[in-house]
XYZ file of C-alpha atoms in Angstrom:
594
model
C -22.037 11.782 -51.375
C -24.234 14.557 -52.170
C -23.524 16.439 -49.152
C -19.814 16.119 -50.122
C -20.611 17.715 -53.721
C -22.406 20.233 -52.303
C -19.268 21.011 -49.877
C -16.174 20.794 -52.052
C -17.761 19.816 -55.456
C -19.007 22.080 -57.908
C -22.405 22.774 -57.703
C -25.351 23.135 -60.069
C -27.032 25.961 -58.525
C -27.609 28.388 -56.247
C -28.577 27.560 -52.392
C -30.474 29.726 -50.818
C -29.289 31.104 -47.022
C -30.383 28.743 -45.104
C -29.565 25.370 -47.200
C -25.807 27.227 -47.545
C -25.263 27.836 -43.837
C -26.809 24.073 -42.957
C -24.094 22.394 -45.656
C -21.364 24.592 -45.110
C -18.288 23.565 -42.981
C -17.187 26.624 -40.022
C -13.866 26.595 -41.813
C -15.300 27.123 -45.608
C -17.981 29.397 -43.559
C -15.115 31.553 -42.810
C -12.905 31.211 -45.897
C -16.104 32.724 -47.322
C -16.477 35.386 -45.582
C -13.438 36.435 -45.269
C -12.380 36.208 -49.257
C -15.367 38.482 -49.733
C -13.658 40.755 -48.115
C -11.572 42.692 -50.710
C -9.757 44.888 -48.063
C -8.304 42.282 -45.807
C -7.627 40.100 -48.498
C -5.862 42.610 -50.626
C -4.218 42.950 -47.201
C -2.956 39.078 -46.869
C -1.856 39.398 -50.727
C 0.041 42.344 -50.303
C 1.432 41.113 -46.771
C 2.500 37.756 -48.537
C 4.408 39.452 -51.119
C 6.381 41.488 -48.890
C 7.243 38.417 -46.488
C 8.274 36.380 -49.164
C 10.870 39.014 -50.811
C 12.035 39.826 -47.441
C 12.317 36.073 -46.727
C 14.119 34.771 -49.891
C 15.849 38.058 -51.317
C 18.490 38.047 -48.564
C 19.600 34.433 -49.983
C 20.214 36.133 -53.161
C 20.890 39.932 -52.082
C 23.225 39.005 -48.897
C 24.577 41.807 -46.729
C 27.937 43.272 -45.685
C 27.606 44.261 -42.466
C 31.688 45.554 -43.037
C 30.489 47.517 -45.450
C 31.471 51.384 -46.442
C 32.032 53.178 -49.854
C 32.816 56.737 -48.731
C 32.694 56.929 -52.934
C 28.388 56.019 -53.013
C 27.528 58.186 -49.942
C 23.822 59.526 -50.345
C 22.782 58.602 -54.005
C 20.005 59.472 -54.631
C 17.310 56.432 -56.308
C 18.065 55.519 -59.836
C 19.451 52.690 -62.517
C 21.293 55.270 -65.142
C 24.892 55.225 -64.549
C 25.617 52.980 -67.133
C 22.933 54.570 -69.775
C 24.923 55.272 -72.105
C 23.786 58.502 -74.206
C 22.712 57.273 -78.119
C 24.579 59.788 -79.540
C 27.499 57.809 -78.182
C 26.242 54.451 -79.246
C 28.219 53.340 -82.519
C 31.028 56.586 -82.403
C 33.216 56.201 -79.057
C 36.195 57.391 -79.209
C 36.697 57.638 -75.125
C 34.822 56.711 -72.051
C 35.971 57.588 -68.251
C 34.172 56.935 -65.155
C 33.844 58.737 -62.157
C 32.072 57.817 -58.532
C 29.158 57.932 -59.882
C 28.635 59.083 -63.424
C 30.540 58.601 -66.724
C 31.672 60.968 -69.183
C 32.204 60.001 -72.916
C 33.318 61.895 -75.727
C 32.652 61.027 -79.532
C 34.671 60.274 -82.878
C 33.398 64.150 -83.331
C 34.537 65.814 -80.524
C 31.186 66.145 -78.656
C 31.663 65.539 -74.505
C 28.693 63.533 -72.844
C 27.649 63.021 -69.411
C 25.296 60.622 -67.734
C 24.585 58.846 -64.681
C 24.041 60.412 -61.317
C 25.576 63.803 -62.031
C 23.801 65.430 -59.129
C 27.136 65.567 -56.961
C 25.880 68.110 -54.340
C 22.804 70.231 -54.117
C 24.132 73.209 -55.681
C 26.386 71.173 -58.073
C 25.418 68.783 -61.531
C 28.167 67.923 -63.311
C 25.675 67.921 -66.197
C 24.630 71.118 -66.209
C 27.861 72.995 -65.068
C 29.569 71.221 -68.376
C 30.624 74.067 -70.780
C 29.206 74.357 -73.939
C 30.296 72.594 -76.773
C 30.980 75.315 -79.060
C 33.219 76.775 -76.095
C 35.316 73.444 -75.818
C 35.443 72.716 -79.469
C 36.592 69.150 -80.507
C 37.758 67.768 -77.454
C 39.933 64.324 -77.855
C 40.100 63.535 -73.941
C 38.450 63.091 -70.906
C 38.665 62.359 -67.247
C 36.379 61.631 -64.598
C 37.231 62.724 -61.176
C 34.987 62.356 -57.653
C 33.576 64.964 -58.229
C 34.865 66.814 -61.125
C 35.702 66.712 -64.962
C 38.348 67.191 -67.367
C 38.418 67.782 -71.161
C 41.489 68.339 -73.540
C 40.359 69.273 -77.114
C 42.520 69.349 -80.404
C 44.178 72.510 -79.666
C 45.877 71.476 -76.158
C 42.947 74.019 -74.177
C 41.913 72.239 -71.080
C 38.748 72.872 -69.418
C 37.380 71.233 -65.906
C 34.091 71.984 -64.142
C 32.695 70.431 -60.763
C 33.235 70.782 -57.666
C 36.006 73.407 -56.970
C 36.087 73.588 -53.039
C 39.477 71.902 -53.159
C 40.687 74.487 -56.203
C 40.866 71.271 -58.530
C 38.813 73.282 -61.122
C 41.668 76.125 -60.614
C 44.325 75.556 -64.058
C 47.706 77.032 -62.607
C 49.124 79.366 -65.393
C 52.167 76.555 -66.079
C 49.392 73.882 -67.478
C 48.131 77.019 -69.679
C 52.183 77.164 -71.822
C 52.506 73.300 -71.718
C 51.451 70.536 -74.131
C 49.705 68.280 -72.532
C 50.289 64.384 -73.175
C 47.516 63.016 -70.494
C 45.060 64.127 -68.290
C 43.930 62.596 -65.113
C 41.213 63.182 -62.619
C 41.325 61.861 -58.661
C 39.863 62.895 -55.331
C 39.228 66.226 -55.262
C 42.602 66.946 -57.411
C 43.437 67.396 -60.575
C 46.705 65.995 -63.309
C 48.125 66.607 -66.000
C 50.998 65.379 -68.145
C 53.183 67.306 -70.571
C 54.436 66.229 -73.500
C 58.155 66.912 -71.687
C 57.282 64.150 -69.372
C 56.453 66.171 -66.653
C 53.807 65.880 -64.109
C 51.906 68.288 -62.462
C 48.912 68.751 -60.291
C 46.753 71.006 -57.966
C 43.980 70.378 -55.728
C 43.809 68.893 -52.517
C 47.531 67.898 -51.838
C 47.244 67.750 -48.223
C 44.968 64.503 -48.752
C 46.642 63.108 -51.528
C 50.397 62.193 -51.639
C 51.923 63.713 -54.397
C 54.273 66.806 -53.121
C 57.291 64.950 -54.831
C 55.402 65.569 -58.450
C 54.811 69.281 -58.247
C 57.646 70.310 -56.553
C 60.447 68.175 -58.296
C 59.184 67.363 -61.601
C 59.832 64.113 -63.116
C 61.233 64.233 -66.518
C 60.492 61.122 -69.013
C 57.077 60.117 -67.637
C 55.411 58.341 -70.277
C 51.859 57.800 -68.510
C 50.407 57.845 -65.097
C 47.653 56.099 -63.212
C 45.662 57.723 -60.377
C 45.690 55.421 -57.052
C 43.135 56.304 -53.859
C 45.064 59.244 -52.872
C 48.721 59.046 -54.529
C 50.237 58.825 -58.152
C 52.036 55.377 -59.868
C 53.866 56.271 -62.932
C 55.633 54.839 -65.697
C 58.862 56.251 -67.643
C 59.448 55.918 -71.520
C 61.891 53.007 -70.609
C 59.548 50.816 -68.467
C 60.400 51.871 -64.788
C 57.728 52.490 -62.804
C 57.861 54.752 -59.585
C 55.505 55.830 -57.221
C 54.774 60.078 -57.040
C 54.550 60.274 -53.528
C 56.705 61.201 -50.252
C 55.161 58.821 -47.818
C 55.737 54.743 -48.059
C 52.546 52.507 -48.210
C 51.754 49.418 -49.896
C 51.379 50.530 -53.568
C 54.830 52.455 -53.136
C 56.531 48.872 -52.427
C 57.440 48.407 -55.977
C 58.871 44.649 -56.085
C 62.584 44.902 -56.740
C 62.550 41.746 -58.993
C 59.872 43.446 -61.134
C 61.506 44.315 -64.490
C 60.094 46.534 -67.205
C 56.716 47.593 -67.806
C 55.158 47.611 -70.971
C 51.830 49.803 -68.954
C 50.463 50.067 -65.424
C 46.673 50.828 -63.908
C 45.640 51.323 -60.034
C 43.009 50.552 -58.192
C 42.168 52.010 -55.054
C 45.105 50.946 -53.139
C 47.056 48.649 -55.684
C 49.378 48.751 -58.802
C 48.582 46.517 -61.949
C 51.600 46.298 -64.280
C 51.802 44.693 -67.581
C 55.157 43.340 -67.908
C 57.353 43.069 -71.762
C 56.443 39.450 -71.574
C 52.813 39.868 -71.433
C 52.802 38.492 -67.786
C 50.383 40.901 -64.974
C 52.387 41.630 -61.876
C 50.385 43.394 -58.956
C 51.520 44.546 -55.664
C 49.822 47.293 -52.793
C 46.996 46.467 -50.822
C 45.312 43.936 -53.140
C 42.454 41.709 -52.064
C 42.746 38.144 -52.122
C 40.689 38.162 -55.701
C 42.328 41.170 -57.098
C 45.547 38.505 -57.084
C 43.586 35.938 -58.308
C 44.597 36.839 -62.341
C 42.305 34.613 -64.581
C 44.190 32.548 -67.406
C 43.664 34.187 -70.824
C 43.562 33.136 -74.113
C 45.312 35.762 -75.743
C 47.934 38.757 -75.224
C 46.740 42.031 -73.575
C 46.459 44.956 -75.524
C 44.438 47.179 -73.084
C 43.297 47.498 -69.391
C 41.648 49.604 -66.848
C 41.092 49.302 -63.272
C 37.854 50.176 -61.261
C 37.938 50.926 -57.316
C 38.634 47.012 -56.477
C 38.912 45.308 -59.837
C 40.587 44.919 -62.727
C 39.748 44.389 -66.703
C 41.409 43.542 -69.434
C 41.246 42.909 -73.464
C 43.283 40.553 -75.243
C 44.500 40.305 -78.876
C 41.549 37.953 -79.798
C 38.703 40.440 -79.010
C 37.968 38.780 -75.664
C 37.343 40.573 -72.069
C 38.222 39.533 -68.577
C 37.494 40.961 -65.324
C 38.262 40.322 -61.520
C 38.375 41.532 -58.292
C 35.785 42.596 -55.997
C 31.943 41.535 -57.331
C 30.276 43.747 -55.040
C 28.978 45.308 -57.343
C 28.306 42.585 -60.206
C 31.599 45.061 -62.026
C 33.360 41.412 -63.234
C 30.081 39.833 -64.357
C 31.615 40.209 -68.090
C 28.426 39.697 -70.475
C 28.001 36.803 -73.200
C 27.556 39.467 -76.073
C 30.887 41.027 -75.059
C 32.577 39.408 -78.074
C 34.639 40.829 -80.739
C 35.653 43.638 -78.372
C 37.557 46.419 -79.681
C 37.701 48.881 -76.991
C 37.759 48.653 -73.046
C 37.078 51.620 -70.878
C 35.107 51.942 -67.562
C 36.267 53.118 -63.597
C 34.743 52.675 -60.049
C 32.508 49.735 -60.712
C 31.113 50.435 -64.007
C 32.680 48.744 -67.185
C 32.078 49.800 -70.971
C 33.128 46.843 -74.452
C 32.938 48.490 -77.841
C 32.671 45.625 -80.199
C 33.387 45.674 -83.886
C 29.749 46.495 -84.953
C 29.605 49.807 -82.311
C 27.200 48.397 -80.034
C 28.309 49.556 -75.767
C 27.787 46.415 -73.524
C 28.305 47.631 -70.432
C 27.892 45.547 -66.750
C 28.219 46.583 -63.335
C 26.842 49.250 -60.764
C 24.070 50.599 -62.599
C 22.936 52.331 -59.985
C 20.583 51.904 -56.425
C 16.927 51.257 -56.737
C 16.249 52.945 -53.465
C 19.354 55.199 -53.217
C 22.463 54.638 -50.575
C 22.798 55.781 -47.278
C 25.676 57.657 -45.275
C 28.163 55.039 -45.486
C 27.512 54.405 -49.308
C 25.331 51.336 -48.434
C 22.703 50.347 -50.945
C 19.176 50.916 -48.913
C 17.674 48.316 -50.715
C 19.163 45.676 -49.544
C 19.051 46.915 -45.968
C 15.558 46.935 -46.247
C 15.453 43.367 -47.626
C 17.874 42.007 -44.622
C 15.568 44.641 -42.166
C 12.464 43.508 -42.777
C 13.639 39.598 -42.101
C 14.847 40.727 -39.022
C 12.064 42.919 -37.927
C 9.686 40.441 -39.004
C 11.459 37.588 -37.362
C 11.340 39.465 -33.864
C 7.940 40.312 -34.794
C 6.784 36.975 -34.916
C 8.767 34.914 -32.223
C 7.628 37.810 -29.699
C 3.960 36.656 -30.608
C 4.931 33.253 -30.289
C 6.180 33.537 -26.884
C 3.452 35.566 -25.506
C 0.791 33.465 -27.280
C 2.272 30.457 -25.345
C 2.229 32.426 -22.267
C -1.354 33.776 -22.670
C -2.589 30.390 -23.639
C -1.711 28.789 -20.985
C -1.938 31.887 -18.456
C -5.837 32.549 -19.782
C -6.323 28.536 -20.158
C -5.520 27.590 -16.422
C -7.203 30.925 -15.348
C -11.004 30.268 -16.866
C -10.937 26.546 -16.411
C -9.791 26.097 -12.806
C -10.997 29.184 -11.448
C -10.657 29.801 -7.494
C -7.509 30.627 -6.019
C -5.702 29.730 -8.840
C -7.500 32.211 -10.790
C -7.410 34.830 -8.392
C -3.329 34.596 -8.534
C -3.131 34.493 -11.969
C -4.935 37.420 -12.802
C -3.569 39.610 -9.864
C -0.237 38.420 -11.928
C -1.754 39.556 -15.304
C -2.504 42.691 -13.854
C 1.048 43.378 -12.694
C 2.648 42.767 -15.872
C -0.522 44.354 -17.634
C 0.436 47.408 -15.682
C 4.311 47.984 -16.226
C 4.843 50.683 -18.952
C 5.302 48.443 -21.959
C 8.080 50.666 -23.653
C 10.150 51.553 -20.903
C 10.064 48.730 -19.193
C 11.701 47.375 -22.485
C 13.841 49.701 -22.940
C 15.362 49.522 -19.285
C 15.394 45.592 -19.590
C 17.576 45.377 -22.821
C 19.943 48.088 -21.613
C 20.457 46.645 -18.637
C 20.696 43.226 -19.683
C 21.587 43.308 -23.706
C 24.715 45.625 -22.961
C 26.797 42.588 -21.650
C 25.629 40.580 -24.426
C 26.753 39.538 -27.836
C 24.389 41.227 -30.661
C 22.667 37.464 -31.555
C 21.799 37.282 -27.523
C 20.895 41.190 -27.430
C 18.057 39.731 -30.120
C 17.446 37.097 -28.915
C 16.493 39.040 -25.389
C 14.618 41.557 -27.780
C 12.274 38.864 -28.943
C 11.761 37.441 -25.101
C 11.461 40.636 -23.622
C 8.880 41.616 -26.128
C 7.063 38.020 -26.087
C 6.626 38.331 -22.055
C 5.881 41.667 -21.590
C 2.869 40.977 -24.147
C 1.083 38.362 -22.994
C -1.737 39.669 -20.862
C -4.532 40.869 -22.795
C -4.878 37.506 -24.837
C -4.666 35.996 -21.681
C -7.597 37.995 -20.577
C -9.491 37.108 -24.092
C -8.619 33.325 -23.570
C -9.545 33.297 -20.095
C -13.380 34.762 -21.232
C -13.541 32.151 -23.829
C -12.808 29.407 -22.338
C -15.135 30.448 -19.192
C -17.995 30.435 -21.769
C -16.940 27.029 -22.916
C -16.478 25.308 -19.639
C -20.276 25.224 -19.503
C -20.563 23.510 -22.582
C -22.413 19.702 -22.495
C -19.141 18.227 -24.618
C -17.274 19.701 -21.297
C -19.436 18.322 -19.020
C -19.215 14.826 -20.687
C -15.462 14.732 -20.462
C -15.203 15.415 -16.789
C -18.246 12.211 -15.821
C -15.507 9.903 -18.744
C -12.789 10.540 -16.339
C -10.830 12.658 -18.409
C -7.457 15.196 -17.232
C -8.203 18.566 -16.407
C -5.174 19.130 -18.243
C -6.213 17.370 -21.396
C -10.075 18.790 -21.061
C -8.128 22.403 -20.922
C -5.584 22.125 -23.811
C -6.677 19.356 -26.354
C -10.534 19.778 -25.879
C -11.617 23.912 -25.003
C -8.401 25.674 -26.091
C -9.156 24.200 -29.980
C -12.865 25.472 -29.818
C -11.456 28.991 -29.244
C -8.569 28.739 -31.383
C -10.006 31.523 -33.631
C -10.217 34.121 -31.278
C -6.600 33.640 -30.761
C -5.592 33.729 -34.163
C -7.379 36.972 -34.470
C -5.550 38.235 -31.262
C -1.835 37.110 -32.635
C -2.376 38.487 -35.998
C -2.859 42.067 -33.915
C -0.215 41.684 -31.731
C 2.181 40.732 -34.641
C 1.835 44.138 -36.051
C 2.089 45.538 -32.329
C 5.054 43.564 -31.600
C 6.728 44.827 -35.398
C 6.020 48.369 -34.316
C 7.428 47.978 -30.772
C 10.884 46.159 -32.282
C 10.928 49.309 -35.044
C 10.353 51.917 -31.993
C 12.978 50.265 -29.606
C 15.785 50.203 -32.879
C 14.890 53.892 -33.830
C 15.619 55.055 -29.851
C 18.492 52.796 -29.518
C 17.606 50.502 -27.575
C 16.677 47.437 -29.735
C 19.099 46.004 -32.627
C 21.743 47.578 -32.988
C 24.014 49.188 -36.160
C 25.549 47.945 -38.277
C 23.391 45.118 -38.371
C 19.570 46.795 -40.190
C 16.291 46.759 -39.194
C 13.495 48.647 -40.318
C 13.132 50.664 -37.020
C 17.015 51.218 -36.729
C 17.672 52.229 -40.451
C 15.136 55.678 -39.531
C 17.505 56.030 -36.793
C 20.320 58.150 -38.792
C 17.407 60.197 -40.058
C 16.578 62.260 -37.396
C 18.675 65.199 -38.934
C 16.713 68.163 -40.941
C 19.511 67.937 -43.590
C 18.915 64.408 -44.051
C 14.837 64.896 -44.480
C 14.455 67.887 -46.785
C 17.779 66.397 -48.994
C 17.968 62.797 -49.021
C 14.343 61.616 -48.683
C 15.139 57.991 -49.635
C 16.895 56.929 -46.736
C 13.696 57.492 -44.569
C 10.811 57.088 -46.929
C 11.414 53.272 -47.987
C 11.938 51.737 -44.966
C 9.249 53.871 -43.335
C 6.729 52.832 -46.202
C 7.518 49.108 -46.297
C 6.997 48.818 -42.390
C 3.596 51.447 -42.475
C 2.702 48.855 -45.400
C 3.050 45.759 -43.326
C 1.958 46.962 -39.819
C -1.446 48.098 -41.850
C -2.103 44.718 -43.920
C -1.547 43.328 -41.201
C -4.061 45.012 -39.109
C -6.492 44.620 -42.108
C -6.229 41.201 -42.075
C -7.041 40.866 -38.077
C -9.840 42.980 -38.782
C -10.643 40.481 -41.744
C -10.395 37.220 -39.744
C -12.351 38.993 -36.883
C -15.553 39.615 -39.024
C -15.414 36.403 -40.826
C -15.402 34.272 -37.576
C -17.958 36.342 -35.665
C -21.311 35.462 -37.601
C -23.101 38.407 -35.651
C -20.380 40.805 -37.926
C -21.665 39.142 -41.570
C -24.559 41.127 -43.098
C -26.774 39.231 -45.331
């Protein structure tokens, strides 16, 4: 009993050296040791942390391999596209939303701007604004793509942005006109006179609406911006579709009836019907259809890329569609709701005290890639993958060297002789070609869970050798041993002397050994995505995601997509290697300085 309380219990005093390393268990010995050891155990914290995020975000942060935004391409790191300014807070009197800012203008007149304005690297929507005295009281605004437009009380429009399309260009018609409505799309620019007639400049070869400038089209009463065409709707409910060409959202249902008003979202038309009944047609996913039941009348709505939201007589909001983005997560405090506005995926409630609740995209906490993919949670799904073929690769060649290095020490003769000559084959291939020529060959034929799967097996045998050469030392060191010796004279297997009695006695030499080779086998995985020749796009890794950063433009300008995921795998590959080191000292009593 007292040597138990002086192993686990707590004890009274201190033991000196020798009484310490007499009572101590080899296990707590080397628990010890290696605790003491701030840098590898810093190491194993900070190694844990990042395996379990990796491990359970996914489940809650799930990927898309389909997916592509062409509106989120290369934003930069940040959560401020829905911080709204506090001069707005308590005095809206518009919001619109762009791809990836908003602009807002006040009960005053005053124009703000926030989110990621930074549209290009010679071009901030912020800071190209005019100033306010310039504008005066403006009473509308309109987010574009990539550009802005503001009507104040006097009918003057003004637009700034990007102009490489000439959407920034006012013809001189707009100039003698009174405008009704603006409206800002993809790289083009609207307006609507107060004759009820449309017209727009800009980038007409991409976007469909020929028909509008050319023609006119008298008795327009509002009109709502689609991907890359025009819906509109006359002063006596008809709606039409400003366009030459025939898609989806220009199949207006024939049945459909008057419209009391009528929003788009990227490639579908929304129309609120004289009976308070929501009628959509165009290219609508399965949940934009899906209209919820409401508890009231609609009074207002608003469509973002691929959802829609609404406001009903009774104050209350409702959204659906696409929750890529968390745009229909509508908030508990959105209650008593006066005003809806919002866009792409952001959404903005002004309730009856002044307060903004706004829910959505708020932005990417490490940025967004060349197909508008968040990096974040590529790097979450990458590092489970990297670190899953990581770690069956040292499974598989731990196996192997086990029993390679096992068989080897304890048998010796000519079965020793032919194992190592076989070691020293494999030993000698070039690691990386060789792998690189096996899963071309091999993976090309193959579906992409096989081409990993052939990854992790290629990598697992192709490792093997030097812990069979560290087993094989071992366990001719403990073949000599009396307990050893005393097995063989009971009668007992070779096998079961090998495996259940030697192997266990050297069991921390191979821990040591896999640790290493886990990071080796992480870096190898990374290396073989970033040339190609490992897992392949769409589907993220850590080694595969610093493959579309090889370009100068993509270094110097959009640092995020290459820093993160090089960081997080530096990061692990060097705890990692810490903790190797770590384990090594504590189990090698000759390393511990007293």
């Amino acid at each position: 009993m007292k040597m138990l309380k002086h192993l686990f219990g707590k004890r009274d005093k201190e033991l000196d050296v020798l009484q310490e390393e007499a009572l101590q268990s080899p296990l707590r010995t080397v628990v010890r040791n290696f605790t003491s050891n701030r840098l590898a155990f810093g190491g194993l914290i900070v190694f844990l942390v990042i395996f379990l995020i990796v491990l359970i975000g996914p489940v809650f942060n799930p990927i898309d391999l389909s997916e592509k935004e062409e509106t989120q391409i290369n934003v930069a790191p940040g959560l401020n596209m829905m911080k709204v300014p506090d001069g707005l807070k308590g005095n809206v009197k518009e919001i619109s939303t762009g791809a990836t800012f908003s602009v807002g203008v006040d009960n005053d007149g005053k124009v703000y701007v926030w989110g990621y304005t930074k549209i290009s690297n010679k071009i901030d929507i912020a800071k190209k604004m005019p100033k306010q005295k310039e504008m005066g009281k403006v009473v509308s605004v309109s987010a574009g793509f990539d550009h802005v437009m503001a009507l104040n009380e006097d009918g003057e429009l003004f637009i700034w942005g990007s102009d490489r399309m000439g959407q920034c260009q006012i013809p001189m018609e707009v100039k003698h006109e009174k405008i009704k409505q603006i409206a800002a799309g993809y790289q083009i620019s609207y307006v609507l006179t107060e004759g009820g007639e449309v017209i727009a400049w800009g980038n007409e070869n991409l976007n469909d609406v020929r028909l509008t400038r050319r023609n006119g089209n008298s008795h327009i009463a509002k009109i709502s911006v689609a991907n890359t065409t025009l819906m509109a709707l006359t002063d006596d409910g008809e709606i039409r579709h400003l366009g030459s060409q025939k898609s989806d959202i220009s199949n207006i249902p024939e049945d459909l009836g008057k419209a009391k008003d009528i929003v788009t979202t990227s490639d579908a038309c929304v129309a609120l019907m004289e009976d308070g009944s929501l009628r959509i047609w165009g290219k609508a996913n399965k949940s934009e259809k899906e209209i919820p039941e409401m508890d009231g009348e609609i009074v207002s709505m608003f469509a973002g890329r691929y959802h829609i939201t609404t406001l009903t007589d009774k104050g209350t909001v409702y959204s659906w569609g696409s929750n890529a983005k968390h745009q229909t997560d509508v908030p508990k405090k959105a209650k008593d709701v006066t005003a809806i506005y919002g866009g792409t995926y952001q959404n903005y409630a002004v309730t009856k005290s002044g307060d903004v609740v706004t829910w959505g995209l708020k932005g990417y906490l490490f940025g967004s890639d060349e197909l508008g993919r968040d990096v974040f949670t590529r790097i979450l799904n990458g590092g489970r993958m990297t670190m899953t073929i990581g770690a069956i690769s040292v499974i598989i060649s731990t196996i192997i060297g086990i029993i390679v290095g096992g068989v080897s020490g304890f048998f010796g003769g000519w079965v020793d002789i032919v194992l190592q000559r076989i070691t020293e084959i494999v030993a000698c291939l070039p690691f990386l070609p060789m792998a690189m020529i096996l899963t071309s060959i091999i993976g090309n034929s193959m579906t992409e869970s096989a081409r990993i799967a052939l990854i992790m097996v290629i990598l697992g045998i192709l490792s093997w050798p030097s812990l069979a050469r560290l087993v094989r030392a071992q366990v001719l060191a403990e073949r000599e041993q009396e307990f050893v010796t005393a097995a063989n004279a009971m009668g007992v297997k070779r096998s079961v002397i090998v495996f259940k009695h030697i192997i266990p006695n050297v069991i921390s030499v191979i821990i040591v050994s896999a640790t290493l080779d886990f990071a080796y086998c992480m870096l190898t995985e990374s290396t073989l995505s970033f040339l190609g020749f490992g897992v392949k796009l769409p589907r993220p890794t850590w080694g595969n995601m610093l493959n579309g950063c090889v370009s100068s433009v993509v270094i110097q300008n959009y640092w995020w997509r290459w820093v993160f995921p090089a960081i997080m795998l530096g990061i692990c590959v060097i705890c990692i290697n810490m903790v190797g080191d770590g384990l090594r000292d504590a189990i090698d009593p000759k390393s511990n300085e007293r």
